[in-house]
XYZ file of C-alpha atoms in Angstrom:
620
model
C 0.000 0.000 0.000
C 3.028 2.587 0.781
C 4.295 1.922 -2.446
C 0.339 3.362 -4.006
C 0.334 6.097 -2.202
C 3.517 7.053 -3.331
C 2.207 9.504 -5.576
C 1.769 11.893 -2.685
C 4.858 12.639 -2.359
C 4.175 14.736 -5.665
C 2.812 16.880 -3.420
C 4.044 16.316 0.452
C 7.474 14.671 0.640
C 8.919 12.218 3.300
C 4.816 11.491 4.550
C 6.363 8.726 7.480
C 3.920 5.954 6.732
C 5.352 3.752 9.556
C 3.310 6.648 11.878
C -0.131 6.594 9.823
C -2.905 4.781 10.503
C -2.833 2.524 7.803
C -6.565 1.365 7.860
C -7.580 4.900 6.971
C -5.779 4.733 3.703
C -6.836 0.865 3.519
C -9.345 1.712 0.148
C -6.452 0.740 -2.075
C -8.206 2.461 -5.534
C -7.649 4.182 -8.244
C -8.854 7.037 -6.559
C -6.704 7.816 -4.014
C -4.250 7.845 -7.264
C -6.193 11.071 -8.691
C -6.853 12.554 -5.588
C -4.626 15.498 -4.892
C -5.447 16.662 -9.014
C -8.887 16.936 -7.878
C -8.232 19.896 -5.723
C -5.042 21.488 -6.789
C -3.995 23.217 -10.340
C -1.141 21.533 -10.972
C 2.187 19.886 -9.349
C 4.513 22.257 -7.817
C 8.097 22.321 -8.727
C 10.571 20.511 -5.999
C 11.713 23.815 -4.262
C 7.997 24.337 -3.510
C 6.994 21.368 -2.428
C 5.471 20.662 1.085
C 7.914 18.837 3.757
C 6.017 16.498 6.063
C 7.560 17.827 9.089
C 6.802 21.492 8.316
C 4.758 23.037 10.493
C 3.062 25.213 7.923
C 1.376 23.461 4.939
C 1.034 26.227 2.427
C -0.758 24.815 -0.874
C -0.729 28.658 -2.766
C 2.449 27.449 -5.064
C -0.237 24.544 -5.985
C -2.617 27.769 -7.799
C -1.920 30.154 -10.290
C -2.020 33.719 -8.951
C -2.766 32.925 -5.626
C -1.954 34.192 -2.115
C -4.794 33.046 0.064
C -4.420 31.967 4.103
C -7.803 29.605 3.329
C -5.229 27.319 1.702
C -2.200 27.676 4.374
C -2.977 25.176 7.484
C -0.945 26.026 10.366
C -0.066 23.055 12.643
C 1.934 25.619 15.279
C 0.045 25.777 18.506
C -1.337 22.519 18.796
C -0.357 19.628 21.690
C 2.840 17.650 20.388
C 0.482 14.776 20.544
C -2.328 16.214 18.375
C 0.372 17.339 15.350
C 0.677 13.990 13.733
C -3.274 12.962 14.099
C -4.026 16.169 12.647
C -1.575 16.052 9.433
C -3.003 12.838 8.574
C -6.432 13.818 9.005
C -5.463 16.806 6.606
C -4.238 14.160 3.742
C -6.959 11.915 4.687
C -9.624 14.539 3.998
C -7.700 15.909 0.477
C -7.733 12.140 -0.363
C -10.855 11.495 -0.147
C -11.286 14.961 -2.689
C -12.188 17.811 -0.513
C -11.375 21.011 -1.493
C -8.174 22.066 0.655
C -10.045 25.438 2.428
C -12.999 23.469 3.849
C -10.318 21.307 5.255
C -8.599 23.796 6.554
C -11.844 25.450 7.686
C -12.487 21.987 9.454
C -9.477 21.312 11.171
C -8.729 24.988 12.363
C -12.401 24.970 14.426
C -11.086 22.168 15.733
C -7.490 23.431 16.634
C -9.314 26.236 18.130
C -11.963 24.588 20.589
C -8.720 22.726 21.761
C -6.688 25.526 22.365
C -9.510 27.218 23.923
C -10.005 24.147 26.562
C -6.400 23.647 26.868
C -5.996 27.239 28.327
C -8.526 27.728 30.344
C -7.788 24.326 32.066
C -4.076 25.231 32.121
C -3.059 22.239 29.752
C -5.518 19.588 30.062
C -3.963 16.546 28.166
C -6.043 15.560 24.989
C -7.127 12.477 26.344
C -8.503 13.730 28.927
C -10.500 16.449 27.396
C -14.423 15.221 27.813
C -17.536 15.247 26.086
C -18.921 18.607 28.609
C -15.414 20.092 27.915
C -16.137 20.795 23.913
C -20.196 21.460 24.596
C -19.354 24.113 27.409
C -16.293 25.496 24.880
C -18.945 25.747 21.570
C -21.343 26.950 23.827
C -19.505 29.765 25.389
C -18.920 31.135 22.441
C -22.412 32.509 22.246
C -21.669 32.037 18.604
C -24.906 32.257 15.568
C -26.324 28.347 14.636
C -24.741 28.155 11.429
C -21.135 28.906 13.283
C -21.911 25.988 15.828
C -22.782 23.412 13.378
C -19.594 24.217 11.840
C -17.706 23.726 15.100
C -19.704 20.500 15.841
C -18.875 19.254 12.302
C -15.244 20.007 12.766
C -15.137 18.253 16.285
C -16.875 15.469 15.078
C -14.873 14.807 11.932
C -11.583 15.175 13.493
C -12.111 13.179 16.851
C -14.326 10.268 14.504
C -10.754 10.433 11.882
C -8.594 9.610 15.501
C -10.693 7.013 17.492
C -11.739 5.070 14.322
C -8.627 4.819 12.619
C -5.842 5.586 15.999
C -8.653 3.176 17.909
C -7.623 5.439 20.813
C -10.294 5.207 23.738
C -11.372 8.933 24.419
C -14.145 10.316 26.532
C -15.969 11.706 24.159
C -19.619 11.093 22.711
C -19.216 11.074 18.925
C -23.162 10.557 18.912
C -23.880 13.553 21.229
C -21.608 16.059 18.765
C -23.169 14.635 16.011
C -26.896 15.487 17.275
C -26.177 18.972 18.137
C -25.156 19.971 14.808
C -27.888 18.287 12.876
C -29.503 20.352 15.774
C -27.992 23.151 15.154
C -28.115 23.189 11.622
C -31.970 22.296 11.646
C -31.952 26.043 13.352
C -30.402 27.470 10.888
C -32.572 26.597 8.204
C -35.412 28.379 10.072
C -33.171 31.228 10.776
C -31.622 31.744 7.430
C -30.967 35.428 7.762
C -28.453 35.604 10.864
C -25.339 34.955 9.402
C -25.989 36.810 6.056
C -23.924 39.632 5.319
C -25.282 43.072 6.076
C -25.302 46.026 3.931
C -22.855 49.273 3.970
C -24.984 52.278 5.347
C -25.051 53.900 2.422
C -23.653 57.037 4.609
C -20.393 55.126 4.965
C -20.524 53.644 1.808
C -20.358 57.030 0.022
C -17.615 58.573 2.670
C -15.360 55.921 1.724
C -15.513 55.864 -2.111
C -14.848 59.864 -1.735
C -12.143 59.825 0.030
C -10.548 57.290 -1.478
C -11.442 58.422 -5.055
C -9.641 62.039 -3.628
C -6.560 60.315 -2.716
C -6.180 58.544 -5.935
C -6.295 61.730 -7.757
C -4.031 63.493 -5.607
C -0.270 62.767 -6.963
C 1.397 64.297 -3.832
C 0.240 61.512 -1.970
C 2.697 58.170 -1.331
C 2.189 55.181 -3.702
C 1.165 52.769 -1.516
C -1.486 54.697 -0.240
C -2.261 55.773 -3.786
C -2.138 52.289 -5.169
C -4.631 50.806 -2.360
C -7.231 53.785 -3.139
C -7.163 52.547 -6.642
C -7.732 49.053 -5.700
C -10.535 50.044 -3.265
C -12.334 52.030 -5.764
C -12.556 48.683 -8.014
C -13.759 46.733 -5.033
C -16.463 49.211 -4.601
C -18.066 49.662 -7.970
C -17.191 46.214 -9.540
C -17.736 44.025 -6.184
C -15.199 41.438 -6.907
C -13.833 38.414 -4.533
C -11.341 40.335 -2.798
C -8.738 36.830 -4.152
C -10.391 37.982 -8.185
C -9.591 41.560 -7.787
C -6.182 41.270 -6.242
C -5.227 38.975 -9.079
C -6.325 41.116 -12.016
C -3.514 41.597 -14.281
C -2.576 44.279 -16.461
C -4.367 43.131 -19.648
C -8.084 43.175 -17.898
C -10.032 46.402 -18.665
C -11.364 46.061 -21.954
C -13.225 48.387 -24.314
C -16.755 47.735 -26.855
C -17.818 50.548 -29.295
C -21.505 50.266 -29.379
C -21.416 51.810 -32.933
C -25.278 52.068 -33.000
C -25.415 54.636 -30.300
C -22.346 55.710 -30.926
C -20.426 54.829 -27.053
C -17.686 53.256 -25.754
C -18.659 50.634 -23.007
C -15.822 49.817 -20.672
C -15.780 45.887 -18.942
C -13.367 43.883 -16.942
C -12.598 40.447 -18.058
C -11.675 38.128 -15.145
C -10.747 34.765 -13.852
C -12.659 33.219 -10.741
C -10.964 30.333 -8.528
C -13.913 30.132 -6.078
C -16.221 28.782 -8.845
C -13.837 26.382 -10.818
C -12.825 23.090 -10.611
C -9.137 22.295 -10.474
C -7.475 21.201 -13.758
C -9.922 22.457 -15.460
C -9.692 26.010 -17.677
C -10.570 28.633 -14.954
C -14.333 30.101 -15.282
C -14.311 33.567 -17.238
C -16.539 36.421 -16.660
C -17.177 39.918 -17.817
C -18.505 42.859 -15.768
C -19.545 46.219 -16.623
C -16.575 48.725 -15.356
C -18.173 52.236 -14.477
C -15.782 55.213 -15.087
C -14.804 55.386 -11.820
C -13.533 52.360 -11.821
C -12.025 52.694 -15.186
C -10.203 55.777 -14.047
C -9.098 53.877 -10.435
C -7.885 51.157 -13.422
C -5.915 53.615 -15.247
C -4.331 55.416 -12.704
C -3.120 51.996 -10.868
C -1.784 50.722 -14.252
C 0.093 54.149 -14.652
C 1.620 54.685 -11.543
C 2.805 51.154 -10.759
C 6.319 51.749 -12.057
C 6.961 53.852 -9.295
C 6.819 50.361 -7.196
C 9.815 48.466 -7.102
C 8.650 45.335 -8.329
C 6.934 46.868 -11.552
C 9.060 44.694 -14.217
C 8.909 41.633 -12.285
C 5.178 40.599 -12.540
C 1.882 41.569 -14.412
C -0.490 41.651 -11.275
C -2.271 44.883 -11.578
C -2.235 46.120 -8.064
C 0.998 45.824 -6.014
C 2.749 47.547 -3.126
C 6.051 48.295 -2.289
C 7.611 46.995 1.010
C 6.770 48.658 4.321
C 8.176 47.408 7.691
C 6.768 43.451 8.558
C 5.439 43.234 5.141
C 5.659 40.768 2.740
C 6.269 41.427 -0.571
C 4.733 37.610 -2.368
C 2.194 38.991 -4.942
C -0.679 38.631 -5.714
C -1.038 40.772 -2.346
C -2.190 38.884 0.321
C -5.549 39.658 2.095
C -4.049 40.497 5.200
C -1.679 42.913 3.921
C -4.658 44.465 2.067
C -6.878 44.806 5.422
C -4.045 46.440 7.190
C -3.927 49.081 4.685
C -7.445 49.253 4.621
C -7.635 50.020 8.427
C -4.519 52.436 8.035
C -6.985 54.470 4.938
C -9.884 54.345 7.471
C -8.083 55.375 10.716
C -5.974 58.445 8.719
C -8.469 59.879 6.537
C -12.156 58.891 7.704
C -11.137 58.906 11.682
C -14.549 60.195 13.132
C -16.624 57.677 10.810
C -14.381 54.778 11.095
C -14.490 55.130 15.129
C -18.573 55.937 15.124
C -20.553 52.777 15.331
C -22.139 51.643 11.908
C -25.462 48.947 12.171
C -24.046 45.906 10.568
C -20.589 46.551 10.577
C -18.322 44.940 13.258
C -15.755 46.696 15.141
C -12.164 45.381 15.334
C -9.038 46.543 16.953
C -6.668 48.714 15.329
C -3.341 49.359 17.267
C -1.107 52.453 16.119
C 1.917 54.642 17.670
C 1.324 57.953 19.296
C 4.151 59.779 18.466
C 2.612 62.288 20.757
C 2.368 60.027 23.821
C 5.153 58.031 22.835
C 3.642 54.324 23.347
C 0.975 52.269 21.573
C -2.495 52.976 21.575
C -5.315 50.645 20.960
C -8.400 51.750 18.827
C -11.755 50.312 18.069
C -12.512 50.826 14.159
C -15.410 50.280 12.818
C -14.273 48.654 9.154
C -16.585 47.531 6.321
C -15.751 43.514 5.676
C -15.016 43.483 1.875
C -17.561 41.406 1.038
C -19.908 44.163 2.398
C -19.081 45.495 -0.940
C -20.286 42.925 -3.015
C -23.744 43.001 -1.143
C -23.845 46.771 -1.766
C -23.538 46.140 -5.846
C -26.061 43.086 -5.747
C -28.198 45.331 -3.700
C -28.583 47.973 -6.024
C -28.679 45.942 -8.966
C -31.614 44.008 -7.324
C -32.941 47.493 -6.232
C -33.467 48.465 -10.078
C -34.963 45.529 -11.027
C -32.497 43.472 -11.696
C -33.823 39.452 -11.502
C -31.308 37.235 -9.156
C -31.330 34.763 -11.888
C -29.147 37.489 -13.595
C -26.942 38.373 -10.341
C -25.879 34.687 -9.679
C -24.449 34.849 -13.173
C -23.374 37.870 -13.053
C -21.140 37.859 -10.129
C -20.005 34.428 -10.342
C -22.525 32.191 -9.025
C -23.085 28.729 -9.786
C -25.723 27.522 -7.375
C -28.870 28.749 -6.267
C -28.335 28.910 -2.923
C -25.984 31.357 -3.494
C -28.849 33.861 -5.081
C -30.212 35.062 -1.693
C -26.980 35.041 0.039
C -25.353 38.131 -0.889
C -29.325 39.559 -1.807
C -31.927 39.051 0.782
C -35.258 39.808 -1.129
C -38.540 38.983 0.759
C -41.043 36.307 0.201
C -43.986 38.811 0.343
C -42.934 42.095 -2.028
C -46.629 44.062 -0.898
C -44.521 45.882 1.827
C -41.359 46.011 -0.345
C -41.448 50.185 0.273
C -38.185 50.114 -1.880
C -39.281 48.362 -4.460
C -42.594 49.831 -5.051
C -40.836 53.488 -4.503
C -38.660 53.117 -7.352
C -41.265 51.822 -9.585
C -43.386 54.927 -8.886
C -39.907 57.159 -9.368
C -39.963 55.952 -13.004
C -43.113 56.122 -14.360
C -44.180 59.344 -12.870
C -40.872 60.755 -12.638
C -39.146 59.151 -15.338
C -41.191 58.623 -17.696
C -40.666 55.203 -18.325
C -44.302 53.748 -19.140
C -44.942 49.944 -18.557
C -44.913 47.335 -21.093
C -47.883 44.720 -20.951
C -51.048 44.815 -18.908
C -53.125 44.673 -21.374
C -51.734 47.445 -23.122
C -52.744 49.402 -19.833
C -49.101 50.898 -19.289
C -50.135 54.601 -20.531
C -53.575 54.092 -18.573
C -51.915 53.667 -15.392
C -49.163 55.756 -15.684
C -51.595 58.468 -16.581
C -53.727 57.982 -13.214
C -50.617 57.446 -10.856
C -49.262 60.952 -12.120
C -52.824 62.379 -11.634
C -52.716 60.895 -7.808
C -49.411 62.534 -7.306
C -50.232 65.937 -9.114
C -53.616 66.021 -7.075
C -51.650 65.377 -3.917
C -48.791 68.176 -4.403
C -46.180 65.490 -4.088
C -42.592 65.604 -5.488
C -41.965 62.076 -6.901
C -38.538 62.129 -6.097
C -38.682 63.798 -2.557
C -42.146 62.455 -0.810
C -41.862 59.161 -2.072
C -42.622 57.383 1.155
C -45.856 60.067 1.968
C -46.987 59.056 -1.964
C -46.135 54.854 -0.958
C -48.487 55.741 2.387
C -51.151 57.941 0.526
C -51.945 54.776 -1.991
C -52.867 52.307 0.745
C -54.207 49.534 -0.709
C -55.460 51.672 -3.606
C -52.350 51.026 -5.291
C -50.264 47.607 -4.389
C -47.142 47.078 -6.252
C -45.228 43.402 -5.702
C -42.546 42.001 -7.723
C -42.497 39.266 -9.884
C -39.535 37.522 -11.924
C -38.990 39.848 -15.226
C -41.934 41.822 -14.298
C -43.769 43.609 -11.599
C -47.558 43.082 -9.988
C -49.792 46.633 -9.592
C -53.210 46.221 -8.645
C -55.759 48.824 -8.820
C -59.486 49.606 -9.108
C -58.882 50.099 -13.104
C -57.679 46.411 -13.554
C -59.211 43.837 -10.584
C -57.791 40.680 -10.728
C -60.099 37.750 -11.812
C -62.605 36.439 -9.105
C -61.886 33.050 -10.072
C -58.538 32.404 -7.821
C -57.293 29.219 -10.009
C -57.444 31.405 -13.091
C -56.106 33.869 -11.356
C -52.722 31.657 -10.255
C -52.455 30.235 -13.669
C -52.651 33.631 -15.164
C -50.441 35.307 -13.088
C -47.867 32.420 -13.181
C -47.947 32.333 -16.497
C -47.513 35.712 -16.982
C -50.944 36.648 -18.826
C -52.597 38.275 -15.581
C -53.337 41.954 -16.636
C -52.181 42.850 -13.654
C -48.324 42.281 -14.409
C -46.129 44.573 -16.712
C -42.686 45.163 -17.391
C -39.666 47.538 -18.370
C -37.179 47.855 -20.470
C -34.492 46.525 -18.116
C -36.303 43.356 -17.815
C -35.135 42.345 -21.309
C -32.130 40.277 -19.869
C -34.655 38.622 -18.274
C -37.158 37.786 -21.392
C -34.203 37.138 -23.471
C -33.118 34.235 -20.680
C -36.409 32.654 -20.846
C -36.106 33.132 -25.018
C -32.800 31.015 -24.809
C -34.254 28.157 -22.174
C -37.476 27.937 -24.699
C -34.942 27.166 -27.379
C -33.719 24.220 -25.598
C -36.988 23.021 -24.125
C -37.982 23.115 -28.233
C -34.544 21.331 -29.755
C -34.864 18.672 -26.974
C -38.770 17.915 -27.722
C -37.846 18.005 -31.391
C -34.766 15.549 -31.153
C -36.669 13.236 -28.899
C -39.601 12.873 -31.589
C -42.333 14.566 -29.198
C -43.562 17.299 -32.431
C -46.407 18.573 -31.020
C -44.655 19.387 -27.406
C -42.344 21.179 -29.692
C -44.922 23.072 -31.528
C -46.224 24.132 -28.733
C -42.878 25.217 -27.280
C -42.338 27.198 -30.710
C -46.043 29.026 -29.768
C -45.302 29.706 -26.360
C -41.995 31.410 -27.642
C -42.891 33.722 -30.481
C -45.663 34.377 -27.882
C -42.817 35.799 -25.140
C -41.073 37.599 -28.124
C -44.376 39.373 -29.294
C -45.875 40.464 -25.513
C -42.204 40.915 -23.663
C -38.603 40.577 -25.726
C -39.483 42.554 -28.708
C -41.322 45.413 -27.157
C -38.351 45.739 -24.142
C -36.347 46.415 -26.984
C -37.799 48.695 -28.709
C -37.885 50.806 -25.253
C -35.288 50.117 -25.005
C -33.629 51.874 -27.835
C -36.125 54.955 -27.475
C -34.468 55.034 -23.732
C -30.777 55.059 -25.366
C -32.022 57.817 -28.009
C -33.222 59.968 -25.350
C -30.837 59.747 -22.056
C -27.657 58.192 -23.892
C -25.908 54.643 -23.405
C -23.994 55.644 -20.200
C -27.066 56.881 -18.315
C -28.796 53.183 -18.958
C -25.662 51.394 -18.614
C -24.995 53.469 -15.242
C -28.308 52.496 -13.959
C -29.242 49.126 -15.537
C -25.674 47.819 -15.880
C -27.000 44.010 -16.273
C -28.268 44.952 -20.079
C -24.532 45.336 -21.045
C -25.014 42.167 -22.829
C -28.516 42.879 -24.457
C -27.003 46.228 -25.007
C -23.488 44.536 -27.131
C -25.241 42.102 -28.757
C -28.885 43.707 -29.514
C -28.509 43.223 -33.119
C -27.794 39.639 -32.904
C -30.654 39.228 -30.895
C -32.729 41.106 -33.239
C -31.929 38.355 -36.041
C -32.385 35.404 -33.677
C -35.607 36.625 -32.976
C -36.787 36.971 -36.764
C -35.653 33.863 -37.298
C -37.712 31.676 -34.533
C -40.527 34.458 -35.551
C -40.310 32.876 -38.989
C -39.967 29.249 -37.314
C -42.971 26.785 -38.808
């Protein structure tokens, strides 16, 4: 068996299988074989390679453009008589194809519940530690039921890896653990909002992009600083995985002349890890690049030969050395958060020290030259993925569908829609929601698509409420939303948007009314403009649903397919478009793309959607 899992040693030399308990690696396959090219890029070279004995297993050489602590397991700390259980536990669990950060994530809750009992008992031995010794630890951490399943799950996994396959005798109730965290994860599935990520005020959220968009402009200031206020500009308006942004190269920003409307469209081009599986061509996705961020782009890519290390990389964004830095690029995230706290306590002092609702404060220690010693400060500092909710959040807020958000910022699972956007199950009370709807038909104009070819109707008597009321659409938008009652009740709907009134009652029949509505013939529902990516989805997954009916020998499903299709380019697709252009014609390209940016691609490629359409039109 040593000799078959030789192959390891690709990866982690001298592995002493004389110490390892052989019965955990006893499932002599071809797996095992494949295993550590399941969740690593490629073999590193020999200089590289993980020792055994080292103390810090650091798998970044194993990626491309990498620099990540999720894949750096630190064995320092631990008993002497934990290190070895743990390290094979580590290749046990990357044998058996898990991704190296959950791993890591496992075995470091672990580490920590230990280290935790270990010091408040003054050094109790591991095989001592009990069953009420890791409840009372998880437990006094107070922590949300998502983070205790997590530490359940790691306790479990790591003590089940030792007593199964060490058969060590340990007082501990692997059936107990196990409980709790179904337990506890049972809880979180009925409390699914507690350990999503909260917003940015937007208060704070405009503060910081100020300041740091004045810094970037201002060439008296030091490069570092400089280069940092670029980068945090780009986190802000594109909303990147801080790993993707940090590991944009020079060759990213691209540029599209929309020669219809005669405008440049600016997009970044990037590489996601997060999403991709290993040996396989890294996922590739575009985003829409705003100005600012164009111009934080710019300036970065200019001013980066005044950094040392200029000619010896592409990365976009790097730093020059400061005292206890490291200098490995792409920069690491904890070199970037240190600069982050050092732009927040020097130029936004009063807000980063004033308590923010959903932001967390953490310490920040600096030297007083004043008071000559070291002061301790409590900052109050936006996590960076705070930034990513802020962009999904407005690009939900103007009617963006989530369908479109998962793909556009990298998603590849459905859980993962509501996760960085929290919308509610019941959109009646959605004040937001139904506020910006009334901001653009009575304020901008925009009048809805569908409803029976009710748009003008209703847009007519909503501007007539407001005019007869002596509102301002933009400024007394929440007296208007109060002032309609139940007169007017706006909910969302995917691609479209519910408003019931007096002049169009539902039906009284409730079935017909659920079939109509869900099959969006209710002449209650219309739609915009910027719900074409949306229609055009739908247009592509009809195309399927038609070539699959057709290729299986089901004709008539497929006819009816091809009906149900030109039936969503007549009422929705075509119609969104041709708004769509009269939109462009009157406020520009920028304005839409500035506040629909997820119709860059409708936008691009509108005249090849224009011929797909005639042709299914003309489909027999």
């Amino acid at each position: 068996m040593i000799t078959n899992l030789a192959f390891a040693y690709d990866y982690v030399s001298d592995i002493p299988w004389d110490k390892n308990p052989a019965f955990a690696f006893s499932d002599d396959t071809d797996k095992y074989l494949s295993a550590f090219k399941h969740v690593v890029e490629f073999i590193p070279t020999p200089d590289l390679k993980i020792r055994y004995t080292d103390m810090v297993w650091d798998f970044n050489p194993y990626f491309k453009h990498m620099n990540d602590d999720s894949v750096r397991i630190i064995f320092n700390g631990l008993p002497g008589d934990l290190v070895d259980y743990c390290k094979f536990f580590v290749l046990h669990k990357i044998m058996m194809n898990k991704k190296i950060s959950t791993v890591n994530v496992r075995f470091s809750d672990f580490k920590s519940i230990i280290n935790q009992i270990n010091e408040e008992s003054n050094g109790k031995s591991f095989v001592l530690i009990t069953t009420d010794d890791l409840l009372d630890a998880v437990k006094s951490r107070n922590v949300s039921s998502s983070t205790a399943h997590n530490l359940y799950e790691a306790l479990y996994q790591v003590y089940y890896f030792i007593i199964n396959n060490y058969k060590i005798e340990l007082p501990v109730d692997l059936g107990i653990i196990k409980e709790l965290g179904v337990k506890a994860m049972k809880l979180t599935k009925t409390t699914v909002d507690e350990d999503k990520i909260p917003n940015i005020p937007e208060e704070f959220f405009k503060k910081i992009v100020s300041m740091a968009t004045s810094v970037m402009r201002d060439e008296k200031e030091e490069y570092n600083i400089r280069a940092f206020c670029c980068e945090l500009i780009m986190l802000t308006q594109l909303g990147l995985r801080l790993g993707d942004l940090t590991a944009l190269t020079l060759d990213r920003l691209h540029s599209m002349e929309l020669k219809k409307i005669h405008k440049t469209a600016n997009y970044i081009h990037y590489s996601s890890l997060k999403p991709s599986k290993p040996h396989s061509p890294m996922l590739e996705f575009d985003i829409y690049c705003s100005p600012l961020c164009a111009e934080a782009y710019n300036t970065l890519k200019k001013i980066r030969n005044q950094c040392q290390f200029y000619k010896d990389n592409d990365f976009l964004f790097i730093l020059d050395p400061v005292k206890n830095s490291r200098n490995d690029f792409p920069v690491s995230k904890n070199r970037f958060n240190l600069m982050y706290r050092q732009f927040l306590f020097n130029y936004l002092p009063e807000d980063a020290q004033r308590p923010w609702g959903g932001i967390k404060p953490v310490k920040y220690i600096t030297w007083s030259k004043e008071k000559k010693q070291i002061i301790p400060y409590m900052l109050y500092v936006p996590d960076t993925r705070q930034y990513r909710v802020h962009l999904c959040t407005e690009l939900y807020n103007h009617g963006v569908s989530l369908v479109f958000i998962q793909k556009y910022m990298g998603h590849l699972t459905a859980y993962m829609l509501g996760y960085y956007v929290r919308p509610k199950t019941d959109f009646q009370e959605d004040l937001d929601f139904s506020g910006k709807f009334i901001k653009e038909v009575a304020g901008d104009g925009i009048t809805p698509l569908g409803g029976d070819n009710n748009g003008e109707e209703l847009q007519t008597q909503i501007k007539v409420f407001i005019n007869a009321g002596n509102y301002n659409v933009y400024d007394d938008i929440d007296e208007i939303m109060k002032a309609f009652g139940d007169k007017i009740v706006i909910r969302a709907k995917t691609g479209g948007v519910c408003v019931k009134t007096s002049l169009i009652p539902c039906s009284k029949d409730k079935r017909s009314d659920r079939i109509m509505c869900a099959y969006g013939l209710c002449p209650n529902l219309f739609h915009m403009f910027y719900m074409a990516d949306v229609s055009y989805f739908n247009f592509k997954q009809m195309q399927k649903t038609y070539n699959a009916n057709l290729k299986s020998g089901h004709k008539i499903s497929a006819e009816r397919e091809l009906e149900k299709m030109k039936d969503v380019l007549h009422r929705r697709l075509i119609p969104e478009l041709d708004q769509l252009d009269e939109t462009m014609s009157k406020k520009g390209m920028d304005y839409v793309l500035e506040h629909y940016p997820m119709l860059y691609d409708i936008i691009t490629n509108e005249a090849n959607i224009r011929k797909e359409i005639a042709t299914w039109m003309n489909q027999n």
